[in-house]
Tab-separated table of C-alpha atoms and ligand atoms in Angstrom:
chain	number	residue	atom	x	y	z
I	1	UNK	CA	74.314	92.777	100.138
I	2	UNK	CA	72.352	94.654	97.480
I	3	UNK	CA	68.930	92.794	96.631
I	4	UNK	CA	68.049	91.496	93.489
I	5	UNK	CA	65.763	93.066	91.125
I	6	UNK	CA	62.556	91.322	90.687
I	7	UNK	CA	61.360	90.065	87.230
I	8	UNK	CA	64.927	90.038	85.010
I	9	UNK	CA	63.487	88.199	82.168
I	10	UNK	CA	66.449	85.982	81.182
I	11	UNK	CA	64.479	83.780	78.685
I	12	UNK	CA	64.325	87.503	76.233
I	13	UNK	CA	67.953	88.560	76.953
I	14	UNK	CA	69.544	85.246	75.621
I	15	UNK	CA	68.126	83.938	72.964
I	16	UNK	CA	69.510	80.561	70.937
I	17	UNK	CA	71.228	82.944	68.731
I	18	UNK	CA	72.080	86.149	70.091
I	19	UNK	CA	72.179	87.745	73.846
I	20	UNK	CA	71.380	91.220	75.079
I	21	UNK	CA	73.950	93.535	75.779
I	22	UNK	CA	72.869	94.522	79.641
I	23	UNK	CA	73.936	91.184	80.208
I	24	UNK	CA	77.151	92.915	80.366
I	25	UNK	CA	76.228	95.710	81.843
I	26	UNK	CA	73.506	95.208	84.086
I	27	UNK	CA	74.367	95.779	88.241
I	28	UNK	CA	71.304	93.668	88.796
I	29	UNK	CA	72.167	91.158	86.392
I	30	UNK	CA	75.802	90.909	88.235
I	31	UNK	CA	74.483	90.635	91.758
I	32	UNK	CA	72.058	87.646	90.778
I	33	UNK	CA	75.281	86.382	88.886
I	34	UNK	CA	77.083	86.436	92.460
I	35	UNK	CA	74.340	84.410	94.085
I	36	UNK	CA	73.151	82.272	91.656
I	37	UNK	CA	76.662	81.265	89.500
I	38	UNK	CA	79.364	81.764	92.208
I	39	UNK	CA	77.800	81.250	95.464
I	40	UNK	CA	75.742	78.441	94.880
I	41	UNK	CA	77.563	76.200	91.860
I	42	UNK	CA	80.773	74.971	92.002
I	43	UNK	CA	83.669	76.718	91.190
I	44	UNK	CA	87.416	76.352	90.889
I	45	UNK	CA	89.333	77.115	93.842
I	46	UNK	CA	93.310	76.026	93.583
I	47	UNK	CA	95.329	72.950	92.953
I	48	UNK	CA	96.574	70.569	95.687
I	49	UNK	CA	99.556	70.675	94.337
I	50	UNK	CA	100.019	74.248	95.349
I	51	UNK	CA	99.698	72.843	99.223
I	52	UNK	CA	102.054	70.344	99.509
I	53	UNK	CA	102.868	70.235	103.475
I	54	UNK	CA	100.383	70.591	106.222
I	55	UNK	CA	100.184	74.687	107.130
I	56	UNK	CA	100.534	75.294	103.668
I	57	UNK	CA	97.386	78.046	102.600
I	58	UNK	CA	96.424	79.951	99.547
I	59	UNK	CA	93.987	82.746	99.727
I	60	UNK	CA	91.122	82.344	97.295
I	61	UNK	CA	87.863	83.660	96.249
I	62	UNK	CA	84.477	82.140	95.994
I	63	UNK	CA	82.719	84.767	94.520
I	64	UNK	CA	82.347	87.793	96.885
I	65	UNK	CA	83.692	85.649	99.260
I	66	UNK	CA	87.285	84.760	100.622
I	67	UNK	CA	88.418	81.641	101.463
I	68	UNK	CA	91.305	80.285	102.935
I	69	UNK	CA	92.639	77.285	100.985
I	70	UNK	CA	94.332	75.082	103.661
I	71	UNK	CA	96.249	71.764	103.852
I	72	UNK	CA	95.935	70.297	108.046
I	73	UNK	CA	97.997	68.446	110.116
I	74	UNK	CA	96.021	65.200	108.623
I	75	UNK	CA	97.009	66.336	105.251
I	76	UNK	CA	93.172	66.975	104.466
I	77	UNK	CA	92.430	70.074	101.970
I	78	UNK	CA	90.192	71.987	103.967
I	79	UNK	CA	88.353	75.482	102.356
I	80	UNK	CA	88.028	77.788	105.323
I	81	UNK	CA	85.445	80.900	105.325
I	82	UNK	CA	87.733	83.712	106.237
I	83	UNK	CA	85.946	85.172	108.642
I	84	UNK	CA	86.215	85.221	112.314
I	85	UNK	CA	83.426	83.671	114.452
I	86	UNK	CA	83.506	86.089	116.814
I	87	UNK	CA	82.925	89.289	115.083
I	88	UNK	CA	83.467	88.601	111.289
I	89	UNK	CA	87.311	90.035	111.003
I	90	UNK	CA	89.350	88.127	108.286
I	91	UNK	CA	92.162	85.750	110.258
I	92	UNK	CA	94.321	85.544	106.611
I	93	UNK	CA	95.827	88.692	105.154
I	94	UNK	CA	98.799	87.113	103.223
I	95	UNK	CA	97.951	85.850	99.654
I	96	UNK	CA	100.011	82.472	100.285
I	97	UNK	CA	102.076	80.953	103.388
I	98	UNK	CA	102.509	78.285	106.505
I	99	UNK	CA	101.145	78.733	109.358
I	100	UNK	CA	100.454	76.458	112.655
I	101	UNK	CA	97.397	78.350	113.301
I	102	UNK	CA	95.479	81.127	112.201
I	103	UNK	CA	95.277	83.727	114.835
I	104	UNK	CA	92.535	86.682	114.623
I	105	UNK	CA	94.109	90.482	115.519
I	106	UNK	CA	91.232	91.891	116.466
I	107	UNK	CA	90.688	90.007	119.543
I	108	UNK	CA	93.270	87.094	119.441
I	109	UNK	CA	91.188	83.939	119.167
I	110	UNK	CA	93.097	80.972	117.416
I	111	UNK	CA	92.381	78.305	114.991
I	112	UNK	CA	93.639	74.953	113.941
I	113	UNK	CA	94.400	74.422	110.201
I	114	UNK	CA	91.061	72.486	110.422
I	115	UNK	CA	89.325	75.409	111.066
I	116	UNK	CA	88.487	74.235	115.358
I	117	UNK	CA	88.471	76.904	117.329
I	118	UNK	CA	91.432	76.086	119.803
I	119	UNK	CA	92.217	79.464	121.891
I	120	UNK	CA	89.470	81.910	123.057
I	121	UNK	CA	92.010	84.978	124.792
I	122	UNK	CA	90.610	85.909	128.278
I	123	UNK	CA	87.564	82.961	127.884
I	124	UNK	CA	86.980	83.336	132.135
I	125	UNK	CA	84.322	86.248	130.806
I	126	UNK	CA	82.587	84.067	128.637
I	127	UNK	CA	79.156	82.304	130.247
I	128	UNK	CA	79.018	79.095	131.542
I	129	UNK	CA	76.894	78.121	127.827
I	130	UNK	CA	79.458	79.088	125.503
I	131	UNK	CA	80.960	76.128	123.671
I	132	UNK	CA	84.634	76.764	121.591
I	133	UNK	CA	83.593	73.443	119.498
I	134	UNK	CA	80.436	75.754	117.772
I	135	UNK	CA	82.724	78.420	116.880
I	136	UNK	CA	85.421	77.017	114.526
I	137	UNK	CA	85.958	78.608	111.496
I	138	UNK	CA	83.035	77.824	108.760
I	139	UNK	CA	83.823	75.229	106.184
I	140	UNK	CA	82.836	75.759	102.860
I	141	UNK	CA	79.778	73.638	102.855
I	142	UNK	CA	80.813	71.191	99.840
I	143	UNK	CA	84.344	70.142	98.403
I	144	UNK	CA	85.501	68.120	95.477
I	145	UNK	CA	88.432	67.024	93.880
I	146	UNK	CA	89.181	65.717	90.676
I	147	UNK	CA	93.511	65.369	89.416
I	148	UNK	CA	94.108	67.990	92.059
I	149	UNK	CA	91.733	70.401	90.716
I	150	UNK	CA	89.784	71.559	94.028
I	151	UNK	CA	86.198	72.739	93.480
I	152	UNK	CA	84.146	74.310	96.391
I	153	UNK	CA	80.104	75.155	96.549
I	154	UNK	CA	79.194	77.741	99.319
I	155	UNK	CA	75.943	75.172	98.558
I	156	UNK	CA	75.105	72.433	100.854
I	157	UNK	CA	72.943	71.328	97.909
I	158	UNK	CA	72.884	70.570	94.529
I	159	UNK	CA	74.592	68.518	92.077
I	160	UNK	CA	77.762	66.496	93.238
I	161	UNK	CA	81.305	67.984	91.449
I	162	UNK	CA	81.379	64.797	89.180
I	163	UNK	CA	77.838	65.429	87.560
I	164	UNK	CA	79.257	69.448	87.146
I	165	UNK	CA	81.608	68.087	85.677
I	166	UNK	CA	80.672	64.878	83.133
I	167	UNK	CA	82.571	62.249	81.266
I	168	UNK	CA	84.135	64.994	78.636
I	169	UNK	CA	85.239	67.551	80.751
I	170	UNK	CA	86.948	64.423	83.134
I	171	UNK	CA	88.494	63.267	79.779
I	172	UNK	CA	90.134	66.557	78.932
I	173	UNK	CA	91.500	67.005	82.443
I	174	UNK	CA	93.388	63.903	82.459
I	175	UNK	CA	94.654	65.078	78.845
I	176	UNK	CA	95.829	67.602	80.491
I	177	UNK	CA	97.547	65.704	83.818
I	178	UNK	CA	98.699	63.085	81.838
I	179	UNK	CA	101.410	65.517	80.004
I	180	UNK	CA	103.115	64.389	82.888
I	181	UNK	CA	104.789	60.835	82.999
I	182	UNK	CA	103.917	60.273	86.566
I	183	UNK	CA	100.500	62.040	85.823
I	184	UNK	CA	100.897	65.193	88.393
I	185	UNK	CA	101.118	68.643	88.028
I	186	UNK	CA	103.456	71.297	89.742
I	187	UNK	CA	101.487	74.950	90.114
I	188	UNK	CA	103.932	76.736	92.273
I	189	UNK	CA	106.132	78.264	89.386
I	190	UNK	CA	103.896	81.399	90.307
I	191	UNK	CA	101.047	83.374	89.394
I	192	UNK	CA	100.414	86.245	86.040
I	193	UNK	CA	97.751	88.225	87.433
I	194	UNK	CA	96.267	91.146	85.031
I	195	UNK	CA	93.120	93.150	85.348
I	196	UNK	CA	90.615	95.115	82.751
I	197	UNK	CA	87.678	97.294	83.082
I	198	UNK	CA	85.392	95.378	80.909
I	199	UNK	CA	83.289	92.435	81.947
I	200	UNK	CA	84.252	88.699	83.660
I	201	UNK	CA	82.166	87.089	80.767
I	202	UNK	CA	84.497	88.390	77.955
I	203	UNK	CA	87.369	86.466	79.170
I	204	UNK	CA	84.863	83.305	79.362
I	205	UNK	CA	83.603	83.354	76.605
I	206	UNK	CA	86.804	84.793	74.816
I	207	UNK	CA	89.242	81.808	76.040
I	208	UNK	CA	86.975	79.957	73.734
I	209	UNK	CA	86.777	82.042	70.601
I	210	UNK	CA	88.041	80.362	67.732
I	211	UNK	CA	87.101	83.334	65.136
I	212	UNK	CA	88.574	86.325	66.476
I	213	UNK	CA	92.691	85.179	67.027
I	214	UNK	CA	94.175	85.318	63.205
I	215	UNK	CA	92.651	89.264	63.463
I	216	UNK	CA	93.230	90.227	67.020
I	217	UNK	CA	96.507	88.447	67.389
I	218	UNK	CA	97.432	89.207	64.019
I	219	UNK	CA	100.812	91.234	64.630
I	220	UNK	CA	101.592	88.224	66.865
I	221	UNK	CA	100.842	85.348	64.249
I	222	UNK	CA	102.992	87.549	61.950
I	223	UNK	CA	105.788	87.588	63.960
I	224	UNK	CA	105.467	83.761	64.772
I	225	UNK	CA	105.374	82.956	60.922
I	226	UNK	CA	108.752	85.337	60.267
I	227	UNK	CA	110.492	83.657	63.043
I	228	UNK	CA	109.652	80.313	62.351
I	229	UNK	CA	107.827	79.739	59.265
I	230	UNK	CA	104.636	78.608	61.401
I	231	UNK	CA	101.781	79.785	60.080
I	232	UNK	CA	98.895	80.165	62.962
I	233	UNK	CA	96.268	81.056	60.899
I	234	UNK	CA	95.884	78.091	58.913
I	235	UNK	CA	94.513	76.851	62.076
I	236	UNK	CA	91.993	79.798	63.203
I	237	UNK	CA	90.306	80.096	59.989
I	238	UNK	CA	86.764	78.926	58.361
I	239	UNK	CA	88.869	76.204	56.222
I	240	UNK	CA	90.391	74.381	59.471
I	241	UNK	CA	89.939	71.481	60.899
I	242	UNK	CA	89.940	72.342	63.872
I	243	UNK	CA	86.841	71.879	66.058
I	244	UNK	CA	84.384	73.965	68.494
I	245	UNK	CA	83.029	71.410	71.276
I	246	UNK	CA	79.682	72.282	73.546
I	247	UNK	CA	80.900	69.790	76.285
I	248	UNK	CA	77.840	69.850	78.291
I	249	UNK	CA	77.127	72.082	81.878
I	250	UNK	CA	78.154	75.364	79.915
I	251	UNK	CA	81.858	73.875	79.872
I	252	UNK	CA	83.233	74.053	76.655
I	253	UNK	CA	86.351	73.822	74.149
I	254	UNK	CA	88.539	74.528	71.203
I	255	UNK	CA	89.750	71.485	69.883
I	256	UNK	CA	93.122	71.024	68.098
I	257	UNK	CA	93.400	67.560	68.033
I	258	UNK	CA	92.408	66.947	64.335
I	259	UNK	CA	94.492	70.140	63.326
I	260	UNK	CA	97.271	68.889	65.905
I	261	UNK	CA	97.062	65.187	63.904
I	262	UNK	CA	97.177	66.682	60.563
I	263	UNK	CA	100.142	68.993	61.079
I	264	UNK	CA	102.228	66.687	63.623
I	265	UNK	CA	102.442	69.686	65.750
I	266	UNK	CA	101.367	68.518	69.068
I	267	UNK	CA	104.677	66.079	68.567
I	268	UNK	CA	106.823	68.585	68.009
I	269	UNK	CA	108.393	68.844	71.806
I	270	UNK	CA	108.659	65.228	72.299
I	271	UNK	CA	110.088	64.210	68.981
I	272	UNK	CA	112.594	66.801	68.757
I	273	UNK	CA	115.931	65.427	68.363
I	274	UNK	CA	117.589	66.099	71.618
I	275	UNK	CA	117.877	64.097	74.571
I	276	UNK	CA	115.638	66.133	76.712
I	277	UNK	CA	112.973	65.599	74.027
I	278	UNK	CA	113.725	61.914	73.467
I	279	UNK	CA	113.565	61.287	77.699
I	280	UNK	CA	110.347	62.495	77.836
I	281	UNK	CA	108.841	60.828	75.273
I	282	UNK	CA	110.309	57.417	76.203
I	283	UNK	CA	108.997	57.972	80.014
I	284	UNK	CA	105.682	58.968	78.315
I	285	UNK	CA	105.710	55.362	76.352
I	286	UNK	CA	106.946	53.674	79.506
I	287	UNK	CA	103.712	54.861	81.778
I	288	UNK	CA	101.063	54.903	78.936
I	289	UNK	CA	101.880	52.964	76.346
I	290	UNK	CA	102.606	54.389	72.527
I	291	UNK	CA	99.418	54.245	71.731
I	292	UNK	CA	98.044	56.282	74.416
I	293	UNK	CA	101.401	58.545	75.179
I	294	UNK	CA	100.814	59.992	71.319
I	295	UNK	CA	96.971	60.223	72.092
I	296	UNK	CA	98.315	63.064	75.227
I	297	UNK	CA	101.151	64.459	72.960
I	298	UNK	CA	98.823	65.233	69.603
I	299	UNK	CA	96.058	66.744	72.124
I	300	UNK	CA	99.015	69.151	73.822
I	301	UNK	CA	96.840	69.786	76.857
I	302	UNK	CA	93.514	70.856	76.161
I	303	UNK	CA	92.231	74.027	75.305
I	304	UNK	CA	88.923	73.602	77.500
I	305	UNK	CA	86.429	76.260	79.760
I	306	UNK	CA	85.101	74.226	83.003
I	307	UNK	CA	81.888	76.516	83.667
I	308	UNK	CA	82.223	79.363	85.504
I	309	UNK	CA	85.617	80.342	86.438
I	310	UNK	CA	88.343	77.618	85.149
I	311	UNK	CA	90.203	77.586	81.764
I	312	UNK	CA	92.787	74.909	81.160
I	313	UNK	CA	94.852	76.536	78.289
I	314	UNK	CA	98.025	73.971	77.330
I	315	UNK	CA	100.461	74.787	79.517
I	316	UNK	CA	98.317	77.438	81.712
I	317	UNK	CA	95.091	77.488	84.460
I	318	UNK	CA	93.084	80.436	84.020
I	319	UNK	CA	91.295	81.429	86.488
I	320	UNK	CA	88.340	84.324	86.359
I	321	UNK	CA	87.716	86.587	88.811
I	322	UNK	CA	84.324	88.974	88.860
I	323	UNK	CA	85.486	92.130	90.502
I	324	UNK	CA	82.027	94.430	89.498
I	325	UNK	CA	79.823	94.664	86.240
I	326	UNK	CA	82.961	95.931	84.634
I	327	UNK	CA	85.929	94.887	86.447
I	328	UNK	CA	87.795	91.991	86.479
I	329	UNK	CA	90.718	90.031	87.250
I	330	UNK	CA	92.722	87.122	85.637
I	331	UNK	CA	95.182	84.861	87.303
I	332	UNK	CA	97.272	83.100	85.551
I	333	UNK	CA	99.252	79.754	86.604
I	334	UNK	CA	102.016	78.700	84.591
I	335	UNK	CA	101.952	74.421	84.759
I	336	UNK	CA	104.795	72.830	85.136
I	337	UNK	CA	104.780	69.089	84.651
I	338	UNK	CA	106.544	66.512	87.420
I	339	UNK	CA	108.795	63.875	86.234
I	340	UNK	CA	109.813	65.577	83.065
I	341	UNK	CA	113.288	66.676	81.953
I	342	UNK	CA	113.595	70.305	82.964
I	343	UNK	CA	114.185	71.676	79.421
I	344	UNK	CA	110.325	70.385	79.012
I	345	UNK	CA	109.440	72.750	82.033
I	346	UNK	CA	111.804	75.488	80.291
I	347	UNK	CA	110.350	75.524	76.952
I	348	UNK	CA	106.087	75.577	78.614
I	349	UNK	CA	107.357	78.616	80.863
I	350	UNK	CA	108.652	80.203	78.114
I	351	UNK	CA	105.294	79.089	75.517
I	352	UNK	CA	103.646	80.869	78.248
I	353	UNK	CA	105.701	84.195	78.613
I	354	UNK	CA	105.736	84.141	74.614
I	355	UNK	CA	102.192	85.006	74.465
I	356	UNK	CA	100.808	85.367	77.902
I	357	UNK	CA	103.665	87.006	79.696
I	358	UNK	CA	104.112	90.622	80.766
I	359	UNK	CA	106.069	91.523	77.822
I	360	UNK	CA	103.917	88.589	75.777
I	361	UNK	CA	102.386	88.994	72.275
I	362	UNK	CA	99.487	88.302	72.490
I	363	UNK	CA	97.348	88.456	75.922
I	364	UNK	CA	97.252	92.366	75.689
I	365	UNK	CA	95.087	92.288	72.654
I	366	UNK	CA	93.206	90.173	74.365
I	367	UNK	CA	92.594	92.608	77.274
I	368	UNK	CA	91.853	95.709	74.631
I	369	UNK	CA	89.413	94.001	72.563
I	370	UNK	CA	87.229	93.494	75.639
I	371	UNK	CA	87.468	97.339	77.189
I	372	UNK	CA	86.655	98.127	73.481
I	373	UNK	CA	83.185	95.988	73.766
I	374	UNK	CA	82.240	97.544	76.928
I	375	UNK	CA	82.552	100.700	75.537
I	376	UNK	CA	80.838	99.790	72.241
I	377	UNK	CA	77.884	98.132	74.440
I	378	UNK	CA	77.406	102.033	75.927
I	379	UNK	CA	75.843	102.677	72.361
I	380	UNK	CA	72.076	100.845	72.729
I	381	UNK	CA	70.387	101.802	70.016
I	382	UNK	CA	70.827	98.204	68.491
I	383	UNK	CA	71.542	96.691	72.222
I	384	UNK	CA	72.131	93.078	70.451
I	385	UNK	CA	75.112	90.757	70.399
I	386	UNK	CA	75.061	88.404	67.533
I	387	UNK	CA	76.436	84.565	67.922
I	388	UNK	CA	74.858	82.911	65.029
I	389	UNK	CA	77.976	81.865	63.563
I	390	UNK	CA	77.886	77.689	62.512
I	391	UNK	CA	73.724	77.734	63.865
I	392	UNK	CA	72.274	74.700	62.742
I	393	UNK	CA	75.414	73.150	61.297
I	394	UNK	CA	76.313	71.731	64.470
I	395	UNK	CA	76.895	67.784	64.875
I	396	UNK	CA	76.413	65.575	67.519
I	397	UNK	CA	79.223	63.441	68.481
I	398	UNK	CA	79.753	59.864	69.825
I	399	UNK	CA	80.304	60.910	72.924
I	400	UNK	CA	77.226	63.752	72.822
I	401	UNK	CA	79.163	66.752	72.524
I	402	UNK	CA	78.092	69.026	70.329
I	403	UNK	CA	80.632	69.818	67.889
I	404	UNK	CA	81.325	72.523	64.785
I	405	UNK	CA	83.865	73.879	63.174
I	406	UNK	CA	86.514	76.049	65.152
I	407	UNK	CA	85.641	79.479	63.821
I	408	UNK	CA	81.693	78.498	64.729
I	409	UNK	CA	80.386	79.817	67.847
I	410	UNK	CA	79.261	76.479	69.066
I	411	UNK	CA	80.958	78.122	72.307
I	412	UNK	CA	79.621	80.848	73.043
I	413	UNK	CA	75.938	79.090	72.645
I	414	UNK	CA	76.721	76.631	74.985
I	415	UNK	CA	78.092	78.653	77.557
I	416	UNK	CA	74.764	81.138	77.579
I	417	UNK	CA	72.739	78.453	77.553
I	418	UNK	CA	74.220	77.064	81.049
I	419	UNK	CA	74.094	80.785	81.880
I	420	UNK	CA	70.437	81.111	81.054
I	421	UNK	CA	69.648	77.610	82.632
I	422	UNK	CA	71.197	78.790	86.199
I	423	UNK	CA	69.993	82.558	85.827
I	424	UNK	CA	66.605	81.510	85.596
I	425	UNK	CA	66.554	78.475	88.643
I	426	UNK	CA	64.616	79.120	91.342
I	427	UNK	CA	66.168	81.807	94.129
I	428	UNK	CA	64.188	79.555	96.476
I	429	UNK	CA	66.803	77.393	96.546
I	430	UNK	CA	69.481	79.743	96.998
I	431	UNK	CA	67.769	80.924	100.460
I	432	UNK	CA	67.319	77.101	101.363
I	433	UNK	CA	70.635	76.629	100.837
I	434	UNK	CA	71.733	79.623	102.870
I	435	UNK	CA	70.200	78.726	105.903
I	436	UNK	CA	71.870	75.166	105.588
I	437	UNK	CA	74.822	76.638	105.506
I	438	UNK	CA	73.972	78.765	108.155
I	439	UNK	CA	73.398	75.298	109.800
I	440	UNK	CA	76.943	73.738	109.298
I	441	UNK	CA	79.328	74.800	112.322
I	442	UNK	CA	82.980	74.019	111.521
P	1	FES	FE1	88.166	87.714	115.469
P	1	FES	FE2	87.441	89.379	117.467
P	1	FES	S1	86.958	88.975	115.368
P	1	FES	S2	88.455	87.602	118.020
């Protein structure tokens, strides 16, 4: 790992109404992001419904580190580092599957689903002091799960997942999950992947940007209006009743609920005059009561960033994976609802495909903008990016969240405030954390 440059002045680079372009282009800053944001904080890894049976696994990343999310023989979700404890070979190559053990291909050591070392080849040549129980696959030091969302932290110390998320985020996750009348998601529909040649934070910021859609997605919106009469530009203009929210700790959302209430759009599926729409509505009312069912369906999921790498967008889980300072991968998981008529899930998949799918009409617009951003940053006579929109006009809501109009840059400022807070933390904490992690033997 390259040494981080000493003395990057994050206070100067991130100001209340602007950020310096180097935060997207400087490799030294990227290295520190990996350490301080991804290797120390809470990072989203996967969803429990992806691994329903013992032996089911998914190969994931926390920052630079390869991690296996696996359900062990006791039914527990484990996060294991994909690194053989003999001489560091990656024990898992496949992205997904079901196994009874993980066997390292190099010299044949075998590990149980909970990481325990259960087989050493030609063990007779090890000294008598060798203890198999000391060489299990290392576990991610901390794992936290909320409503099936699995987060890991490579640091053994730090705030709890509960503290990291906070109540406003948990309420939004509840709205996202409780679209299922049995309160369970199904994240096995597949994954849609894309990459772009620009910094990872462009996708983070853009996911919470209510200012760009009417321009970046102009063609898509015009098509929707022509075909359905729905005028999405009404949502994303400066007179819209839609809101931006700073949920704390870098989490943020675009809040469509006031708009949906006014238009009745969130309830459209459930109130469609179809047998399946009616069946869904009745199942929701039976489970939650009419008032809460109406609240859940009006929200229509959520549109939220959970800092740093998870975005929940109505029908989709989006995971952002930094590759290099100017290269990013994004994995989209269309989310199905358990306990609903199949037509509801079919409608969710079609909605995902229409905007985000490989032949969709919208997501590629954003990727083009990210790459143009990275090109624009090469011109450095004026190195600043402006984030002043709506500054000074925010209101503090009763739940403590900071609220602005939907085209305001409240969400961007929320992200950068947290980014600066994390990036200015003492690196000594990281060194202690790494040492502590090294003591944890699987
Ligand atoms: Fe895995 Fe040798 S590196 S058994």
